Each structure stands twice: as structure tokens, then as C-alpha cells.
PDB file of N, CA and C and ligand atoms in Angstrom:
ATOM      1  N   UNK A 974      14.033   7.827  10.605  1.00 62.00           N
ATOM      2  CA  UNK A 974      12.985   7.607   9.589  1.00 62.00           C
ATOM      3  C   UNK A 974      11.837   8.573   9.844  1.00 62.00           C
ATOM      4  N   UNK A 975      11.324   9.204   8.893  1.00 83.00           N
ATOM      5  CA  UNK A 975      10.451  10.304   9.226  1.00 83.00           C
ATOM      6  C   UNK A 975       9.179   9.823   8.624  1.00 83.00           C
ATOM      7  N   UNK A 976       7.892  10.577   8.700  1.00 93.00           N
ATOM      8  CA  UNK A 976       6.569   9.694   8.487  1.00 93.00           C
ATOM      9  C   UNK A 976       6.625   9.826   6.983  1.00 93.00           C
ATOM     10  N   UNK A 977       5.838   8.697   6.959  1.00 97.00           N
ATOM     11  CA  UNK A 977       5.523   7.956   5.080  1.00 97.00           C
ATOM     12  C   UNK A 977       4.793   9.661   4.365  1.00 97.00           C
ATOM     13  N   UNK A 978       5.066   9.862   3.192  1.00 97.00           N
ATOM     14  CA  UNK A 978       3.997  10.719   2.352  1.00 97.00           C
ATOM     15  C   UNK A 978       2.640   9.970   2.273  1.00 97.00           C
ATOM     16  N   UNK A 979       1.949  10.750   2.440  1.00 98.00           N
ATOM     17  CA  UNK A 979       0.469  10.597   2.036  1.00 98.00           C
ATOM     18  C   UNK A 979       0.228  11.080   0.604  1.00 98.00           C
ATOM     19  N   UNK A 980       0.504   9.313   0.217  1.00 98.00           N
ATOM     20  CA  UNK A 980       0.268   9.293  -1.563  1.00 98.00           C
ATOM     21  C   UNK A 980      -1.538   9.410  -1.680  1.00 98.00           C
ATOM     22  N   UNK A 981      -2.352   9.763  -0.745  1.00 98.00           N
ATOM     23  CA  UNK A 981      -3.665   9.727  -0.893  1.00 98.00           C
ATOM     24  C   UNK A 981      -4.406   9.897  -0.055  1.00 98.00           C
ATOM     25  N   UNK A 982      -5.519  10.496  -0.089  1.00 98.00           N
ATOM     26  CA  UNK A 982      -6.325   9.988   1.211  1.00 98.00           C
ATOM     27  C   UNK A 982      -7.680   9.217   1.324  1.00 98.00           C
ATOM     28  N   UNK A 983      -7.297   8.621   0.121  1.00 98.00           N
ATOM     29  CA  UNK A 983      -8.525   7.663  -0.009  1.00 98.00           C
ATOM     30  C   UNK A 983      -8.172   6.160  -0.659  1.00 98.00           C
ATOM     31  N   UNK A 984      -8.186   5.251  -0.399  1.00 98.00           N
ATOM     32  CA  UNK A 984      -7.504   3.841  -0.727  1.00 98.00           C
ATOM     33  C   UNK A 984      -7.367   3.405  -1.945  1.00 98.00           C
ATOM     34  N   UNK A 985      -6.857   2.605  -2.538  1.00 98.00           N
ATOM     35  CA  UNK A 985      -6.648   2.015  -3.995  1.00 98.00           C
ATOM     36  C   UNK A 985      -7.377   0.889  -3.881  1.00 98.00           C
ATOM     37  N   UNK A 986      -8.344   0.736  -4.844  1.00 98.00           N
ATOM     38  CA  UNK A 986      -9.321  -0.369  -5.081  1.00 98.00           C
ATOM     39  C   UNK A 986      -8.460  -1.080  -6.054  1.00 98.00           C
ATOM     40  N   UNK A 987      -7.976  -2.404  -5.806  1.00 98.00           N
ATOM     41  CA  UNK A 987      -6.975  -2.973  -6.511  1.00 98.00           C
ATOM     42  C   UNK A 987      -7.933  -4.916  -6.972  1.00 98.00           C
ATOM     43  N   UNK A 988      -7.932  -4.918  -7.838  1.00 98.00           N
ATOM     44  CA  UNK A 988      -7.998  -6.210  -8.098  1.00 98.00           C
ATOM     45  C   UNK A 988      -6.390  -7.204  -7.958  1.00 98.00           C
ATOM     46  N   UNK A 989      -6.664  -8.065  -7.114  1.00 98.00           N
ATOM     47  CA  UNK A 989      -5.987  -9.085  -6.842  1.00 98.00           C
ATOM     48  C   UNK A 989      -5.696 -10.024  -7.497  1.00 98.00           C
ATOM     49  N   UNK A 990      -4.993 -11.413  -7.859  1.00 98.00           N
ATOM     50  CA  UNK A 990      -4.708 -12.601  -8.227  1.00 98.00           C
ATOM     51  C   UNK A 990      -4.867 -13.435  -7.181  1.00 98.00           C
ATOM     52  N   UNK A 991      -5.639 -14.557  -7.084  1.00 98.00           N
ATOM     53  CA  UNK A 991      -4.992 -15.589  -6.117  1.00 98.00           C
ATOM     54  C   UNK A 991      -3.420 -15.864  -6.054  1.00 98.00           C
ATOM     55  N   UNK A 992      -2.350 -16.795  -5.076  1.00 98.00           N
ATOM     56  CA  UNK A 992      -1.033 -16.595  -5.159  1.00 98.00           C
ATOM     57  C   UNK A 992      -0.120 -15.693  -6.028  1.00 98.00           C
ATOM     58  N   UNK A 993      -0.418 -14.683  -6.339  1.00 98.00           N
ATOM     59  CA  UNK A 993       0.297 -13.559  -6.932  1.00 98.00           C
ATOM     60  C   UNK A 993       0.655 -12.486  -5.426  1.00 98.00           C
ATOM     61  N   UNK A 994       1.857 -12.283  -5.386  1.00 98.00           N
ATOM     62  CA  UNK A 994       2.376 -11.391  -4.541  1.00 98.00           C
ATOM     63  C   UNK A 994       2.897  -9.876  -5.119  1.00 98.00           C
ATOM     64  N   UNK A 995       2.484  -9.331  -4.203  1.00 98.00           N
ATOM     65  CA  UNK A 995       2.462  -7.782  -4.433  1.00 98.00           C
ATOM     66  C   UNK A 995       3.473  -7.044  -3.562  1.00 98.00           C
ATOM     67  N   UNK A 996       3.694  -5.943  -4.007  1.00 98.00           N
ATOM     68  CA  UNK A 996       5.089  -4.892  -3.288  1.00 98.00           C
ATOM     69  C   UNK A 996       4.226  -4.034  -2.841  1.00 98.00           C
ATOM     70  N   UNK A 997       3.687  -3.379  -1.528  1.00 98.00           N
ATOM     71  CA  UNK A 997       2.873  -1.896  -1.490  1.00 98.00           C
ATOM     72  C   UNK A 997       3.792  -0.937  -1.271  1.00 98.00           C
ATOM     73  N   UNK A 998       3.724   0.215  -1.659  1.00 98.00           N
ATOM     74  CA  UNK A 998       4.727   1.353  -0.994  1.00 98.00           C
ATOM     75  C   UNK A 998       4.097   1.504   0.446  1.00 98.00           C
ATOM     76  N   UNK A 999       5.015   1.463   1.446  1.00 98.00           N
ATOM     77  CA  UNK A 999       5.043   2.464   2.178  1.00 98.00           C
ATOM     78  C   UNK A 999       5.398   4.009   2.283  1.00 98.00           C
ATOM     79  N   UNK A1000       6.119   4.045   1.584  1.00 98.00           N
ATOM     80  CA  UNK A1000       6.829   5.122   1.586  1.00 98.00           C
ATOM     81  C   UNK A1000       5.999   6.452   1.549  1.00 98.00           C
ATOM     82  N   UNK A1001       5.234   6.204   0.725  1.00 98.00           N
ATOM     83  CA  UNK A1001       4.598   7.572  -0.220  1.00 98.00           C
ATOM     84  C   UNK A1001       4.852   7.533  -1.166  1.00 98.00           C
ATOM     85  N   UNK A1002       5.705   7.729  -1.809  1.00 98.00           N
ATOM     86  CA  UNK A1002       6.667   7.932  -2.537  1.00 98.00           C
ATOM     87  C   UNK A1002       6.743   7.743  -4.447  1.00 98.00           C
ATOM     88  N   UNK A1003       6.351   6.260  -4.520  1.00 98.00           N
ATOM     89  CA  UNK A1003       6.357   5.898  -5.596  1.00 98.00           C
ATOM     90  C   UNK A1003       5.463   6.657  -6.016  1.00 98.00           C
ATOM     91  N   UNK A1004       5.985   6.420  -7.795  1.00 98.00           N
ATOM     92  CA  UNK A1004       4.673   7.080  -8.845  1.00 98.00           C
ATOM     93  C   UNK A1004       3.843   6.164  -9.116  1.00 98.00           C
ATOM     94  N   UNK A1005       3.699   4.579  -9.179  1.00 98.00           N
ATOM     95  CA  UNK A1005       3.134   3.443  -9.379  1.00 98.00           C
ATOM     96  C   UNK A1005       2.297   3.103  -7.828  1.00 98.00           C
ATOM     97  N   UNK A1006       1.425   4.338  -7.606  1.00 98.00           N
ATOM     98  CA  UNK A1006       0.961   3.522  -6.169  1.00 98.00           C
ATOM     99  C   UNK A1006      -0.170   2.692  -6.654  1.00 98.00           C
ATOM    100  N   UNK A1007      -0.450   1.827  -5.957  1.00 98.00           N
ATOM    101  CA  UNK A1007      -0.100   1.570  -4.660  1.00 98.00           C
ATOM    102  C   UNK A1007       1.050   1.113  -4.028  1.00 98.00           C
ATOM    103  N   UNK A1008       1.756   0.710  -5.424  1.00 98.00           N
ATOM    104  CA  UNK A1008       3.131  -0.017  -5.212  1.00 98.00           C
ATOM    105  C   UNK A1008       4.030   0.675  -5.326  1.00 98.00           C
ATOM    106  N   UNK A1009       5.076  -0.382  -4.925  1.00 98.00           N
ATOM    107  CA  UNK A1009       6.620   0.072  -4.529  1.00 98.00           C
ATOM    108  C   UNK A1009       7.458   0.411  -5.908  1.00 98.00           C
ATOM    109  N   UNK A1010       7.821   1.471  -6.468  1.00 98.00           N
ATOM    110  CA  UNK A1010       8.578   1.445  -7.782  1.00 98.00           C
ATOM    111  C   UNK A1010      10.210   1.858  -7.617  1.00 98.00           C
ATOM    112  N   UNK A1011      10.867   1.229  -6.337  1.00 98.00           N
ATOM    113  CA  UNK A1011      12.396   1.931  -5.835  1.00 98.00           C
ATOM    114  C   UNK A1011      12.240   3.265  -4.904  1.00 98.00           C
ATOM    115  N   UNK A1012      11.262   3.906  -5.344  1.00 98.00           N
ATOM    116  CA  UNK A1012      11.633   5.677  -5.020  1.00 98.00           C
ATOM    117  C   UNK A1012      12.064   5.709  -3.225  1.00 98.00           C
ATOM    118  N   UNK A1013      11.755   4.392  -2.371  1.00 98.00           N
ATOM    119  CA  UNK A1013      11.949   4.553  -1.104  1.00 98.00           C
ATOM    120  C   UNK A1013      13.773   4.893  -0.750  1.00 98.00           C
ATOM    121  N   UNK A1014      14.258   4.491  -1.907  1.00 97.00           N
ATOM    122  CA  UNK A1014      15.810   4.431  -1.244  1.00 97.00           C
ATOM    123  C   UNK A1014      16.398   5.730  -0.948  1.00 97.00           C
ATOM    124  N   UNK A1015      16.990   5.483   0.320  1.00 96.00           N
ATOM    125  CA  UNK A1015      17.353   6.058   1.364  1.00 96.00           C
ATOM    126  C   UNK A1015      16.718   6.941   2.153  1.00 96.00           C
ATOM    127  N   UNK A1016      15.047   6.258   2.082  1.00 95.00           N
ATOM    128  CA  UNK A1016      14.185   7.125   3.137  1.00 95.00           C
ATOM    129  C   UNK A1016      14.188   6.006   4.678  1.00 95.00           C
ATOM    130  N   UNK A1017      14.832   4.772   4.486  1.00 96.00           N
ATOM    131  CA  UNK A1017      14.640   4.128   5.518  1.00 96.00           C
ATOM    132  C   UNK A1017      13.119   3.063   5.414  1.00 96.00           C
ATOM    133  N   UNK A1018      12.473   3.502   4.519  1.00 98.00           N
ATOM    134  CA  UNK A1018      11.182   2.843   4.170  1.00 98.00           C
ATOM    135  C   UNK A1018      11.473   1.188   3.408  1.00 98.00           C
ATOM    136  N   UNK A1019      10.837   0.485   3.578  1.00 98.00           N
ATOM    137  CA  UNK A1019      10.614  -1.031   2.410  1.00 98.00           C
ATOM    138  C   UNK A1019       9.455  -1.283   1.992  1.00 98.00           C
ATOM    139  N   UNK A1020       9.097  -1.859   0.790  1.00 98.00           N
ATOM    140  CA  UNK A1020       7.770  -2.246   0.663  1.00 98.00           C
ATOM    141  C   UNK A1020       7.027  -3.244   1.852  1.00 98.00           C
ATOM    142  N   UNK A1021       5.859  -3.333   1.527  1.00 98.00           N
ATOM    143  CA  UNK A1021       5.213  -4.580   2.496  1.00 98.00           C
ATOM    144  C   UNK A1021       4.628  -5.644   1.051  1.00 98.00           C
ATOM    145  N   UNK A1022       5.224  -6.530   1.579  1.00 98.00           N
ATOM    146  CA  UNK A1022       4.500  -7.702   0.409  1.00 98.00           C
ATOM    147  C   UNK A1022       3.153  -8.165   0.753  1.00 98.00           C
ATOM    148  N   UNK A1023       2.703  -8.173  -0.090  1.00 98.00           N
ATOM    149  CA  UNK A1023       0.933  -8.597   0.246  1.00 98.00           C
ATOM    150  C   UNK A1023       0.752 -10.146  -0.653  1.00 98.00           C
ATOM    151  N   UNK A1024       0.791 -11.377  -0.642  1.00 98.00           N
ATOM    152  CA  UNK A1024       0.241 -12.402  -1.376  1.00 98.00           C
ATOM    153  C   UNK A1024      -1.129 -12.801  -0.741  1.00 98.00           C
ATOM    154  N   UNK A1025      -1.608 -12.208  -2.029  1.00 98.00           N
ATOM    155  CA  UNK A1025      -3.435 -12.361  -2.202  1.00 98.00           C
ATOM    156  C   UNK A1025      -3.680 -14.221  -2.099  1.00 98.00           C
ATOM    157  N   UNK A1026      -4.613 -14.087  -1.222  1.00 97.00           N
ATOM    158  CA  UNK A1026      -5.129 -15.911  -0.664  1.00 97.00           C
ATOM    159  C   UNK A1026      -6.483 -15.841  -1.693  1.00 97.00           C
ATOM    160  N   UNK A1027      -7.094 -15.394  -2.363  1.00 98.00           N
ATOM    161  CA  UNK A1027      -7.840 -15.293  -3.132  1.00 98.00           C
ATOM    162  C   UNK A1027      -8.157 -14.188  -4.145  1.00 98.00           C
ATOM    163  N   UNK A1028      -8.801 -14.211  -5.736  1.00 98.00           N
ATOM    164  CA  UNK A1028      -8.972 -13.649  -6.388  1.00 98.00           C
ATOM    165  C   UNK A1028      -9.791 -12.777  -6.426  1.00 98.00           C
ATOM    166  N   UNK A1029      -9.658 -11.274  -5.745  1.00 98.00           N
ATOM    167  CA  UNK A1029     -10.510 -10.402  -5.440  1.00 98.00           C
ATOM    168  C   UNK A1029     -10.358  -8.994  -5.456  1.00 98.00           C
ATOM    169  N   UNK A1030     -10.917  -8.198  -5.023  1.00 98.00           N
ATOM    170  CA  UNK A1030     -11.020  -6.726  -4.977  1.00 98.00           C
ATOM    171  C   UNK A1030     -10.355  -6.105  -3.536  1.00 98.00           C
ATOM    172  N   UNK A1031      -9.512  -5.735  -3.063  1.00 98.00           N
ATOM    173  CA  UNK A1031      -8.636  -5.214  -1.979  1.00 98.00           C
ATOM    174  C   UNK A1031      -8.960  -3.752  -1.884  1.00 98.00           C
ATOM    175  N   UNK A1032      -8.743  -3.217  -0.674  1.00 98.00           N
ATOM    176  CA  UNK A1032      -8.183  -2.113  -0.768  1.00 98.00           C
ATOM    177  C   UNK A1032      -7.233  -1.315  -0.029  1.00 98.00           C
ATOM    178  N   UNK A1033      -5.867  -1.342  -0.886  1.00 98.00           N
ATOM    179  CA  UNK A1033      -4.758  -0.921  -0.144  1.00 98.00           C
ATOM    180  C   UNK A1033      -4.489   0.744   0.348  1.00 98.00           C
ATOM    181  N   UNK A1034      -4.266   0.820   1.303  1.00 98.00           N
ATOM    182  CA  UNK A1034      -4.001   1.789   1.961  1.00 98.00           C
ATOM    183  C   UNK A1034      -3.220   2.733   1.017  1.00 98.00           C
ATOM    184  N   UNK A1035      -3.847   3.989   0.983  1.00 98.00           N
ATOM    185  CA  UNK A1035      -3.183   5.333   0.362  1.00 98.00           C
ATOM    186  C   UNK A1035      -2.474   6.576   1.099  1.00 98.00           C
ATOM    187  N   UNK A1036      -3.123   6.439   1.931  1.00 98.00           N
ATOM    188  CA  UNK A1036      -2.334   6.876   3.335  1.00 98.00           C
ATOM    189  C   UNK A1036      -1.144   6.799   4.053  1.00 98.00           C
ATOM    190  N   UNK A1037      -1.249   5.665   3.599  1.00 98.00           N
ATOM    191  CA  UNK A1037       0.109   5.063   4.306  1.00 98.00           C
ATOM    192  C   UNK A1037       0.629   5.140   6.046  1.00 98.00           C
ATOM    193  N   UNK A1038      -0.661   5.290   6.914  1.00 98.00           N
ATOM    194  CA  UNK A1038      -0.235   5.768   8.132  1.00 98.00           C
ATOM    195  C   UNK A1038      -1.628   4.594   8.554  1.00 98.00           C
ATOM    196  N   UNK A1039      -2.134   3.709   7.667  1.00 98.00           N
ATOM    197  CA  UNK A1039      -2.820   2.569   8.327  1.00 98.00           C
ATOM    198  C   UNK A1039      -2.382   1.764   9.221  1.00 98.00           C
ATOM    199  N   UNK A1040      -3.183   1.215  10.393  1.00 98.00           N
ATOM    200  CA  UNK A1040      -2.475   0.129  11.182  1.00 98.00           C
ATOM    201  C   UNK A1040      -2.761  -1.288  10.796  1.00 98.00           C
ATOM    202  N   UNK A1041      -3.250  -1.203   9.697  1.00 98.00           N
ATOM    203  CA  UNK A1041      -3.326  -2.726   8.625  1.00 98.00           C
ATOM    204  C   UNK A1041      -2.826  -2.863   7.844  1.00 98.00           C
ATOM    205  N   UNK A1042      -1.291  -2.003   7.984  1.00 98.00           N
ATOM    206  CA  UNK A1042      -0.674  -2.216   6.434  1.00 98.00           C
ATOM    207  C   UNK A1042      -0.645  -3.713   6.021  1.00 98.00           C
ATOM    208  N   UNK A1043      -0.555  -3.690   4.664  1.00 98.00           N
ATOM    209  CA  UNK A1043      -1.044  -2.440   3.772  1.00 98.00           C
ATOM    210  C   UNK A1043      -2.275  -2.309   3.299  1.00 98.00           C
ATOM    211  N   UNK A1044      -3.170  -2.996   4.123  1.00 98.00           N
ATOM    212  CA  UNK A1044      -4.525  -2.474   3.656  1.00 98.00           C
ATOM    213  C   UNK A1044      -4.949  -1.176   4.179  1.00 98.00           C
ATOM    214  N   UNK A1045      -6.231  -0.755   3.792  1.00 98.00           N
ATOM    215  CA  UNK A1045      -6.957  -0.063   4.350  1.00 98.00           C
ATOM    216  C   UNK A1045      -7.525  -0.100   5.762  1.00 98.00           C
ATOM    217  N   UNK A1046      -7.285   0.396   6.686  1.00 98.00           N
ATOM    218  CA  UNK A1046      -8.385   0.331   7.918  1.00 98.00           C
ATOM    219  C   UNK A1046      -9.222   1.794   7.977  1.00 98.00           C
ATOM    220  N   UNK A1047      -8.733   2.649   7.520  1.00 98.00           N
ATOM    221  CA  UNK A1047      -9.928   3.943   8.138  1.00 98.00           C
ATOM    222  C   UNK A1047      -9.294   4.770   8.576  1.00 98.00           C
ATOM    223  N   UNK A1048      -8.046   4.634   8.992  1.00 98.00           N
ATOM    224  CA  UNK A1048      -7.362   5.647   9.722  1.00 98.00           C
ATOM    225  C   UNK A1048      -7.191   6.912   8.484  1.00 98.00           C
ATOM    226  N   UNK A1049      -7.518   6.719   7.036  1.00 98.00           N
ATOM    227  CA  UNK A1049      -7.378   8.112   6.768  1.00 98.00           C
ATOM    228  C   UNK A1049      -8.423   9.368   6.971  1.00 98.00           C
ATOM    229  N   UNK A1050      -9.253   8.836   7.288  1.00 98.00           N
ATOM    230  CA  UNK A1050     -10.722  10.049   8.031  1.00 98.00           C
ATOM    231  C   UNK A1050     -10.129  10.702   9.071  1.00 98.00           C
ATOM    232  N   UNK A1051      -8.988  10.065   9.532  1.00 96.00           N
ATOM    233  CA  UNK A1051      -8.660  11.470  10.418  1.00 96.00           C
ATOM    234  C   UNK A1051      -7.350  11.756  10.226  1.00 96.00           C
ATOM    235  N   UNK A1052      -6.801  11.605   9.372  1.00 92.00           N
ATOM    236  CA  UNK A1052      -5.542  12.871   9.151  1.00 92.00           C
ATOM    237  C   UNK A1052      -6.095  13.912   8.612  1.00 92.00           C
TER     238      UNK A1052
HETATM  239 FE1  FES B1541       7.620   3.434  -1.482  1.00 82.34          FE
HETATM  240 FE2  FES B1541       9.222   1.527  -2.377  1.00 82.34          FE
HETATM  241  S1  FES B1541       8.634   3.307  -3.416  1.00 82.34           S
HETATM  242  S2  FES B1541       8.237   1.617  -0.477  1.00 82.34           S
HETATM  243 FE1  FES B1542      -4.764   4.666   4.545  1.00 82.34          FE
HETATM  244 FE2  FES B1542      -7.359   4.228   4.417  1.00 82.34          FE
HETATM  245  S1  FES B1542      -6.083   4.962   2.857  1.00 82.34           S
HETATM  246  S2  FES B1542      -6.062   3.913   6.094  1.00 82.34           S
END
């Protein structure tokens, strides 16, 4: 498995649902980021499911090399 594409280097400000579950790409990959739209197959990649505990503003990782997948932590300031 080789490292995720960097679909970004700055996070997706995503409005949430309470109990609504979400697909994030890891991959890079998809054209629907933040999410997963198939394009991972046969990179070895899967989505990460995210179910939002409240109705709010997120922000998922664009990077894809966060150690909070799939949120944001910061780690894209230094790639
Ligand atoms: Fe990237 Fe599915 S398209 S994980
Ligand atoms: Fe990936 Fe911020 S966008 S850590």
C-alpha cells in the first residue's frame, strides 16, 4: 500500500447531521472529497466512517496523512 494522495492541503469544512454516518476517503483519490466515491479499488485503501454525535461543522482531513483520521489535526502545515 503506498501513501494516500493529497486531495488537499487544507481541510473540508463539512456540515454534519446528528446520527448520519459518513464514508471519508482515505485514499486521495475520490472526486467527491471529502468522501469515498469507489475510486480506492485496488489501491489497498477503505473509507473511514465517521457518525456525527451531533449537528455541526467538522473538519475533515484533506490531506489525508492526519493522525485523527478522518479529521483534521494539523499535520498538513508540514507536508
Ligand atoms: Fe478514497 Fe474510497 S475513494 S477511500
Ligand atoms: Fe489533513 Fe489537516 S487537512 S491534517
Amino acid at each position: 500500500m503506498s501513501d494516500p494522495v493529497v486531495a488537499s492541503k487544507t481541510p473540508y469544512s463539512t456540515q454534519v447531521e446528528e446520527g448520519k454516518s459518513y464514508f471519508w476517503c482515505a485514499c486521495g483519490r475520490s472526486k467527491k472529497q471529502p468522501f469515498c466515491d469507489g475510486s480506492h479499488k485496488g489501491t489497498g485503501f477503505t473509507p473511514v466512517k465517521y457518525t456525527a454525535e451531533k449537528t455541526r461543522t467538522v473538519f475533515f482531513c484533506g490531506c489525508k496523512h492526519s493522525g485523527k483520521k478522518p479529521l483534521c489535526d494539523g499535520t498538513h502545515a508540514k507536508l
